[in-house]
Coordinates of C-alpha atoms in Angstrom, one line a residue:
M20 CA -4.9 -22.2 26.4
T21 CA -3.8 -18.4 27.1
A22 CA -4.0 -15.4 24.9
M23 CA -1.8 -12.5 25.1
P24 CA -1.5 -9.8 22.8
I25 CA 1.9 -8.8 21.1
N26 CA 2.0 -5.6 23.3
S27 CA 1.8 -7.0 26.8
P28 CA 4.4 -8.0 28.9
S29 CA 6.7 -11.2 27.5
P30 CA 5.6 -13.8 30.1
S31 CA 8.9 -16.2 29.3
A32 CA 12.4 -15.7 29.6
I33 CA 12.8 -14.6 26.2
V34 CA 13.1 -10.7 25.4
L35 CA 10.7 -9.3 22.4
D36 CA 11.8 -6.5 20.6
P37 CA 11.1 -3.4 22.4
V38 CA 9.7 -1.5 18.7
V39 CA 7.1 -4.4 19.0
H40 CA 5.2 -3.0 22.3
A41 CA 4.1 0.0 20.3
A42 CA 2.7 -2.3 17.0
N43 CA -0.9 -1.9 15.6
L44 CA -1.3 -5.3 15.1
S45 CA -4.4 -6.9 16.2
A46 CA -4.5 -10.0 14.1
L47 CA -1.4 -11.2 15.9
Q48 CA -1.8 -12.7 19.6
Y49 CA 0.6 -14.8 21.6
V50 CA -1.8 -18.2 22.3
D51 CA 0.6 -20.4 24.9
G52 CA 3.4 -19.0 23.8
V53 CA 3.3 -19.2 20.3
L54 CA 2.5 -16.0 17.6
N55 CA -1.3 -16.3 16.2
M56 CA -2.6 -14.5 13.1
D57 CA -6.3 -15.2 13.0
G58 CA -6.2 -18.4 15.6
L59 CA -3.8 -20.5 13.0
A60 CA -0.1 -20.7 14.6
L61 CA 2.6 -18.8 12.4
D62 CA 5.4 -21.3 12.7
V63 CA 3.3 -23.7 11.3
L64 CA 2.6 -22.1 8.6
A65 CA 6.2 -21.5 7.9
E66 CA 6.5 -25.2 8.2
R67 CA 3.7 -25.7 5.5
F68 CA 4.3 -23.2 3.3
G69 CA 8.5 -22.7 3.4
T70 CA 9.8 -19.6 4.5
P71 CA 10.5 -16.4 3.3
C72 CA 6.2 -16.1 3.1
Y73 CA 4.1 -13.5 3.4
V74 CA 0.4 -13.9 5.6
Y75 CA -2.1 -12.2 5.5
S76 CA -5.4 -11.6 7.2
A77 CA -8.9 -11.7 5.6
D78 CA -9.7 -10.2 8.3
A79 CA -7.8 -7.8 8.6
M80 CA -8.6 -6.3 5.5
T81 CA -12.2 -6.3 5.9
A82 CA -12.0 -4.6 9.4
A83 CA -9.8 -1.7 7.6
Y84 CA -11.8 -1.3 4.9
R85 CA -15.6 -1.2 6.8
E86 CA -13.5 1.3 9.1
Y87 CA -13.8 4.0 6.1
T88 CA -17.0 2.9 4.6
D89 CA -18.5 3.3 8.3
S90 CA -17.0 6.7 9.1
F91 CA -17.6 8.7 5.5
A92 CA -21.2 7.1 5.4
S93 CA -22.9 10.5 6.1
V94 CA -22.1 11.6 2.5
P95 CA -22.2 9.5 -1.1
H96 CA -18.8 7.7 -0.8
Q97 CA -16.6 5.3 -3.1
I98 CA -13.6 3.9 -1.6
C99 CA -11.0 2.7 -3.9
Y100 CA -8.5 0.6 -2.7
A101 CA -4.7 1.7 -4.1
V102 CA -3.8 -1.8 -5.9
K103 CA 0.0 -0.6 -5.8
A104 CA 0.2 -1.3 -2.4
N105 CA -0.7 -5.0 -2.5
S106 CA -2.3 -6.4 -6.2
N107 CA -2.9 -9.8 -5.5
L108 CA -5.9 -11.1 -7.1
A109 CA -7.2 -13.2 -4.0
I110 CA -7.0 -9.2 -1.9
L111 CA -8.8 -7.7 -4.8
H112 CA -11.5 -10.4 -5.1
L113 CA -11.7 -10.3 -1.3
L114 CA -11.9 -6.3 -1.9
A115 CA -14.3 -6.9 -5.1
Q116 CA -17.0 -8.5 -2.6
L117 CA -17.0 -6.1 0.6
G118 CA -18.0 -3.3 -2.6
A119 CA -14.8 -1.3 -3.1
G120 CA -13.5 1.1 -6.1
F121 CA -10.2 0.3 -7.3
D122 CA -7.3 3.6 -7.9
I123 CA -5.4 2.1 -10.7
V124 CA -2.0 3.5 -12.5
T125 CA -1.4 1.0 -15.3
G126 CA -2.9 -0.9 -17.6
G127 CA -1.2 -4.5 -16.2
E128 CA -2.7 -3.1 -12.6
L129 CA -6.7 -2.6 -15.2
A130 CA -6.5 -6.5 -16.5
R131 CA -6.0 -7.9 -12.5
V132 CA -8.9 -5.9 -11.6
L133 CA -10.9 -7.3 -14.0
A134 CA -9.7 -10.3 -13.3
A135 CA -10.5 -10.2 -10.0
G136 CA -13.9 -9.4 -10.8
A137 CA -14.4 -6.1 -10.1
D138 CA -16.8 -3.6 -11.6
P139 CA -15.4 -1.2 -14.1
S140 CA -17.9 1.4 -13.6
R141 CA -16.0 2.0 -9.4
V142 CA -12.2 2.2 -11.1
V143 CA -10.6 5.5 -11.5
F144 CA -7.2 5.4 -13.7
S145 CA -4.5 7.5 -11.9
G146 CA -1.0 8.1 -13.3
L147 CA 1.2 10.2 -15.2
G148 CA 2.2 7.6 -18.3
K149 CA -1.0 6.3 -19.8
Q150 CA -0.4 4.0 -23.1
P151 CA -2.8 5.0 -25.5
A152 CA -3.6 1.2 -26.1
D153 CA -4.6 1.2 -21.6
I154 CA -6.6 4.4 -22.3
A155 CA -8.5 2.1 -25.3
R156 CA -9.2 -0.5 -22.9
A157 CA -10.0 1.4 -19.8
L158 CA -12.8 3.2 -22.0
A159 CA -14.3 -0.3 -23.6
A160 CA -14.5 -1.7 -19.8
G161 CA -16.2 1.6 -18.6
I162 CA -14.1 3.0 -16.3
A163 CA -15.9 5.7 -13.9
C164 CA -12.8 8.1 -14.5
F165 CA -9.0 9.2 -15.5
N166 CA -7.4 11.5 -12.8
V167 CA -5.2 13.2 -15.8
E168 CA -1.6 14.3 -14.6
S169 CA -1.1 16.7 -18.0
E170 CA -2.0 19.0 -20.0
A171 CA -0.5 16.2 -23.1
E172 CA -2.3 13.6 -21.2
L173 CA -5.9 15.4 -21.7
A174 CA -4.6 15.5 -24.8
R175 CA -3.7 11.6 -25.5
I176 CA -7.6 10.4 -24.1
D177 CA -9.4 12.9 -25.9
R178 CA -7.7 11.5 -29.0
V179 CA -8.0 7.8 -28.4
A180 CA -11.8 8.0 -26.8
G181 CA -12.4 10.2 -30.0
E182 CA -10.5 7.1 -32.5
I183 CA -13.4 4.3 -30.5
G184 CA -16.0 6.6 -30.7
K185 CA -16.5 7.3 -26.7
R186 CA -16.8 9.6 -24.6
A187 CA -13.8 9.8 -21.4
P188 CA -14.9 10.6 -18.0
I189 CA -11.8 12.8 -16.7
S190 CA -11.0 14.5 -13.4
L191 CA -7.7 16.5 -13.2
R192 CA -5.0 15.6 -10.4
V193 CA -4.1 18.9 -9.2
N194 CA -1.0 19.7 -7.6
P195 CA -2.1 22.0 -4.1
D196 CA 1.8 22.3 -3.1
V197 CA 1.1 21.2 0.0
D198 CA 4.0 19.9 1.8
A199 CA 2.9 16.3 3.8
K200 CA 5.4 15.9 6.2
T201 CA 6.8 12.8 4.6
H202 CA 9.0 10.6 3.4
P203 CA 10.7 12.8 0.3
Y204 CA 10.5 9.5 -2.2
I205 CA 6.4 8.9 -1.1
S206 CA 5.6 13.2 -1.4
T207 CA 3.4 14.3 -4.3
G208 CA 1.6 17.0 -3.4
L209 CA 4.7 19.8 -3.8
K210 CA 5.2 21.6 -6.9
E211 CA 8.3 20.4 -7.4
N212 CA 7.2 16.5 -7.7
K213 CA 6.5 15.3 -10.8
F214 CA 3.0 14.3 -10.5
G215 CA -0.2 16.7 -11.3
I216 CA -1.0 19.8 -12.7
S217 CA -0.2 23.3 -10.9
H218 CA -2.8 25.0 -8.6
Q219 CA -1.9 28.0 -10.8
D220 CA -2.5 26.0 -13.9
A221 CA -5.6 24.2 -13.4
L222 CA -8.3 26.6 -14.1
R223 CA -7.1 27.3 -17.2
V224 CA -6.4 23.8 -18.5
Y225 CA -10.2 22.6 -16.9
Q226 CA -11.1 25.3 -19.5
Q227 CA -9.5 23.2 -22.1
A228 CA -10.9 20.5 -21.1
A229 CA -13.9 21.2 -21.5
S230 CA -13.4 22.2 -24.6
L231 CA -12.3 19.4 -26.1
P232 CA -15.1 16.8 -28.1
N233 CA -14.1 13.1 -26.5
L234 CA -14.1 14.4 -23.2
D235 CA -16.8 14.5 -19.9
V236 CA -15.0 17.1 -17.0
V237 CA -16.6 15.3 -14.1
G238 CA -14.4 15.7 -11.3
I239 CA -11.4 17.0 -9.4
D240 CA -8.7 15.5 -7.8
C241 CA -5.7 15.5 -5.3
H242 CA -3.3 13.0 -3.9
I243 CA -0.6 15.0 -1.4
G244 CA 1.4 11.9 -0.3
S245 CA 1.5 8.8 1.7
Q246 CA 2.4 7.2 5.2
L247 CA 0.4 10.5 6.5
L248 CA 0.0 11.2 9.9
D249 CA -1.9 14.0 10.3
A250 CA -5.3 15.2 9.6
Q251 CA -3.8 18.6 8.7
P252 CA -2.3 18.3 5.4
F253 CA -5.4 16.8 3.9
A254 CA -7.5 19.5 5.4
D255 CA -5.2 21.9 3.6
A256 CA -5.0 20.6 0.0
L257 CA -9.2 20.5 0.6
A258 CA -9.3 24.0 1.4
K259 CA -7.5 24.0 -2.2
V260 CA -9.3 22.4 -4.0
V261 CA -12.5 24.2 -2.7
E262 CA -11.6 27.1 -3.8
L263 CA -10.7 25.9 -7.4
I264 CA -14.4 24.0 -7.4
E265 CA -15.6 27.6 -6.5
A266 CA -14.2 29.2 -9.4
L267 CA -14.6 26.4 -11.5
V268 CA -18.3 27.4 -11.2
Q269 CA -17.6 30.8 -11.2
I270 CA -16.8 30.0 -15.4
G271 CA -20.0 27.0 -15.7
I272 CA -17.7 24.0 -14.8
H273 CA -19.7 21.6 -12.5
L274 CA -18.4 18.7 -11.1
Q275 CA -19.8 15.6 -9.8
H276 CA -17.1 14.2 -7.5
I277 CA -14.0 15.4 -5.5
D278 CA -11.3 12.7 -4.9
L279 CA -8.5 13.6 -1.9
G280 CA -6.2 10.2 -2.8
G281 CA -5.2 8.4 -0.2
G282 CA -1.6 8.1 2.3
L283 CA -3.3 7.8 5.6
G284 CA -0.3 6.4 7.3
V285 CA 0.2 3.5 9.8
R286 CA 1.4 2.5 13.2
Y287 CA 4.4 0.0 11.8
I288 CA 6.9 0.9 15.4
D289 CA 5.7 4.1 17.4
E290 CA 4.1 5.9 14.3
Q291 CA 1.0 7.6 15.7
P292 CA -1.4 7.8 13.1
V293 CA -4.4 9.9 13.1
S294 CA -7.8 7.2 13.0
V295 CA -10.1 6.7 10.4
A296 CA -12.8 7.7 12.3
Q297 CA -11.0 11.6 13.4
F298 CA -10.0 11.5 9.5
A299 CA -13.3 12.1 8.9
E300 CA -14.5 13.9 11.7
Y301 CA -12.1 16.6 10.2
L302 CA -13.3 16.2 6.8
L303 CA -16.7 16.3 7.0
P304 CA -17.9 19.0 7.7
T305 CA -16.1 20.4 4.3
L306 CA -17.6 17.5 2.1
K307 CA -21.3 17.8 3.5
R308 CA -21.3 21.7 2.2
L309 CA -19.6 20.9 -1.0
D310 CA -22.6 18.2 -1.8
M311 CA -20.6 16.3 -4.4
K312 CA -19.3 12.7 -4.4
L313 CA -16.2 12.0 -2.5
Y314 CA -13.7 9.2 -3.7
L315 CA -10.6 7.9 -1.6
E316 CA -8.3 6.0 -2.6
P317 CA -6.6 3.9 0.8
G318 CA -3.6 1.6 -0.1
R319 CA -1.4 1.2 2.6
S320 CA -3.7 1.9 5.3
L321 CA -6.5 -1.4 4.1
V322 CA -3.3 -3.4 3.7
A323 CA 0.0 -3.2 5.5
N324 CA -0.9 -4.3 9.1
A325 CA -3.1 -7.1 7.9
G326 CA 0.1 -9.5 6.7
V327 CA 3.6 -10.2 7.5
L328 CA 7.0 -11.9 5.7
L329 CA 7.7 -14.8 7.9
T330 CA 11.5 -15.6 7.7
R331 CA 14.1 -18.2 9.2
V332 CA 17.1 -17.5 11.1
D333 CA 19.8 -19.0 8.7
I334 CA 23.5 -18.5 10.5
L335 CA 23.8 -16.0 13.5
K336 CA 27.2 -13.9 13.5
P337 CA 28.0 -12.2 16.3
S338 CA 30.6 -9.6 17.1
A339 CA 33.2 -7.9 19.2
H340 CA 31.7 -5.0 16.9
K341 CA 28.0 -5.7 15.6
N342 CA 25.8 -8.9 16.4
F343 CA 23.9 -9.9 12.4
A344 CA 21.2 -12.7 12.6
V345 CA 21.0 -13.8 8.9
V346 CA 17.8 -14.4 7.7
D347 CA 16.2 -16.0 4.6
A348 CA 14.9 -12.8 3.1
A349 CA 16.3 -10.4 2.2
M350 CA 16.2 -6.5 0.1
N351 CA 14.6 -8.6 -3.1
D352 CA 11.5 -9.5 -0.8
M353 CA 11.0 -6.9 1.3
I354 CA 12.9 -2.9 0.0
R355 CA 11.1 -0.6 2.1
P356 CA 13.5 -0.9 4.8
A357 CA 16.9 -0.3 2.7
L358 CA 14.8 1.8 0.5
Y359 CA 12.8 4.3 2.4
Q360 CA 14.5 4.3 6.1
A361 CA 11.3 1.5 6.8
E362 CA 11.5 0.4 10.4
M363 CA 9.3 -2.4 11.2
G364 CA 8.7 -4.5 13.8
V365 CA 10.4 -7.9 13.8
I366 CA 8.7 -10.6 16.3
P367 CA 10.0 -14.3 17.5
T368 CA 6.6 -16.4 16.3
R369 CA 7.6 -18.4 19.9
L370 CA 8.5 -17.6 22.9
T371 CA 10.3 -20.8 25.0
D372 CA 11.7 -20.9 28.2
D373 CA 14.9 -21.6 27.4
A374 CA 16.0 -18.6 25.3
Q375 CA 19.2 -17.3 24.7
P376 CA 20.5 -14.5 26.4
A377 CA 18.9 -11.0 24.4
K378 CA 21.2 -9.4 22.5
T379 CA 21.4 -6.1 19.7
W380 CA 21.1 -7.6 16.3
D381 CA 20.9 -6.6 12.5
I382 CA 18.6 -8.8 10.7
V383 CA 19.9 -8.9 7.7
G384 CA 19.8 -11.2 4.0
A385 CA 22.7 -12.7 2.1
I386 CA 22.2 -10.4 -0.7
C387 CA 25.4 -9.0 -1.4
E388 CA 24.9 -5.3 -0.7
T389 CA 24.8 -3.7 2.6
G390 CA 21.6 -2.5 1.8
D391 CA 20.4 -5.6 2.3
F392 CA 19.3 -5.6 5.8
L393 CA 15.6 -5.6 7.5
A394 CA 16.0 -4.5 10.7
K395 CA 18.4 -2.9 12.7
N396 CA 19.6 -2.9 16.7
R397 CA 16.6 -5.0 17.5
V398 CA 17.1 -6.3 21.0
L399 CA 16.3 -10.0 20.6
S400 CA 17.0 -13.1 21.7
L401 CA 18.0 -15.2 18.6
A402 CA 19.0 -18.8 17.8
A403 CA 19.6 -20.4 14.5
D404 CA 16.4 -22.1 13.3
D405 CA 13.7 -19.3 14.4
V406 CA 11.2 -17.9 12.7
L407 CA 10.3 -14.5 12.8
A408 CA 7.5 -12.3 11.6
I409 CA 8.1 -9.2 10.1
T410 CA 5.4 -6.7 10.7
G411 CA 3.4 -4.8 8.5
A412 CA 4.4 -6.2 5.2
G413 CA 0.7 -6.1 3.9
A414 CA 1.7 -3.4 1.8
Y415 CA 4.7 -2.7 -0.4
G416 CA 6.0 -5.9 0.0
F417 CA 5.4 -8.2 -2.6
V418 CA 4.5 -5.5 -4.7
M419 CA 8.1 -4.2 -4.7
A420 CA 9.6 -7.6 -4.8
S421 CA 12.7 -8.7 -7.3
N422 CA 14.3 -11.7 -8.1
Y423 CA 17.8 -9.8 -7.7
N424 CA 20.6 -12.4 -7.4
S425 CA 18.5 -14.8 -9.2
R426 CA 16.0 -15.0 -5.9
P427 CA 12.6 -17.1 -6.6
R428 CA 10.2 -15.1 -5.1
A429 CA 8.2 -15.7 -2.3
C430 CA 5.0 -17.6 -1.8
E431 CA 1.9 -16.0 -0.6
V432 CA -0.6 -16.9 2.1
L433 CA -4.4 -15.6 2.6
I434 CA -5.8 -16.7 6.2
Q435 CA -9.7 -15.9 5.2
D436 CA -12.6 -18.1 7.8
G437 CA -10.0 -19.9 9.7
T438 CA -8.3 -21.4 6.7
A439 CA -4.8 -20.4 5.4
H440 CA -5.0 -20.6 1.4
L441 CA -2.1 -20.4 -0.4
I442 CA -2.5 -17.3 -2.7
R443 CA 0.7 -16.9 -5.1
A444 CA 2.7 -20.3 -5.3
R445 CA 6.5 -20.1 -4.7
E446 CA 9.0 -19.1 -7.8
T447 CA 11.4 -22.0 -9.2
V448 CA 14.7 -21.3 -10.0
E449 CA 13.9 -22.5 -13.4
S450 CA 11.1 -20.1 -13.5
L451 CA 13.4 -17.3 -13.1
W452 CA 14.8 -17.5 -16.7
Q453 CA 11.9 -19.1 -18.4
L454 CA 11.4 -15.9 -21.3
E455 CA 15.6 -15.7 -21.3
H456 CA 17.2 -17.1 -25.1
I457 CA 20.9 -18.1 -25.3
I458 CA 21.9 -17.5 -28.5
K459 CA 24.3 -20.4 -30.0

């Protein structure tokens, strides 16, 4: 048996998309020409579960989580997984068992983490539009903190807490006006973004929060964006937050924790993100001087490269101008390429010696939209019925999927302890209209 990491030269006539050579995909390797995840052949899983299909590695998620806990072990900390990245109950349960907390942004996500067995005292509630009923449920559950995004929300939380006889632990999400140098749709720390309370208003709003009868002011929070490749924006944001912490002490407001959000990037193609260890090394000297508990809210960096989307080539449509490989996955299964211009690796699940000549292909779906593509200009040896793995699909894949064109959403599979488990069944077409009613 011959094992080969995916970043090794191909031993056969098949041509691999060059972008895979840079991808950070430790869970994947070729064994005798067959792409494996944690020892299981992905083309066999495609036959067993059908395609499209998301497949995740529990080992890869565990390793990513422990990299955070090990790197920040020298300060009191809580790693709160950002549920929006991938909210499957099995994945939430896995992380809860490892000791993770959770960063939620809706009442639905609160219900999910509780159903998965999470400790509510390790849950932080972020997001702009917290509804009164969701605030009440979170207070009843005993969550760790609300990250407050506006003065109106501050008043709402105080009112709801008073109505049910609770005190609400809160921190303010401060917008430090730091440029994260990321895609504008996932930038959150600039003054023109909708998130948080402006840096210049923060002291006044903290004083307002401290005066409200049903609130406990316990922390300060910031989140400047997603897919950050450099630690410097985090350091810039931390410096501004430290200024506020020191100013708050001067007016008698003493905080218990600092929350630096999430957003650390991953390598999809050729990005060079700072490692978690390097990220920690950059921030720890300041954090140790603060002597406060640290909250971090990673999402993508825990699960993105722990997952692939398996898809089967349906038909090939070559032409003199452009070659299209039409696959059975589509933009409804993976919206990131169309929405964020994201580039994700495309890897054949089987290498063969009788491969077709390599061509440059656009990997597209069958949805009636020009924006329906998974990858463009990829050099691959393809034939109809080939199974491809779209990498980096563990984050913002299924959670952003839709039923556009009345397409059932794909199934999800988790490989844990050497076994592939179906953790979400594939939707049926009939299930798509179960909540609809014809008026007769």
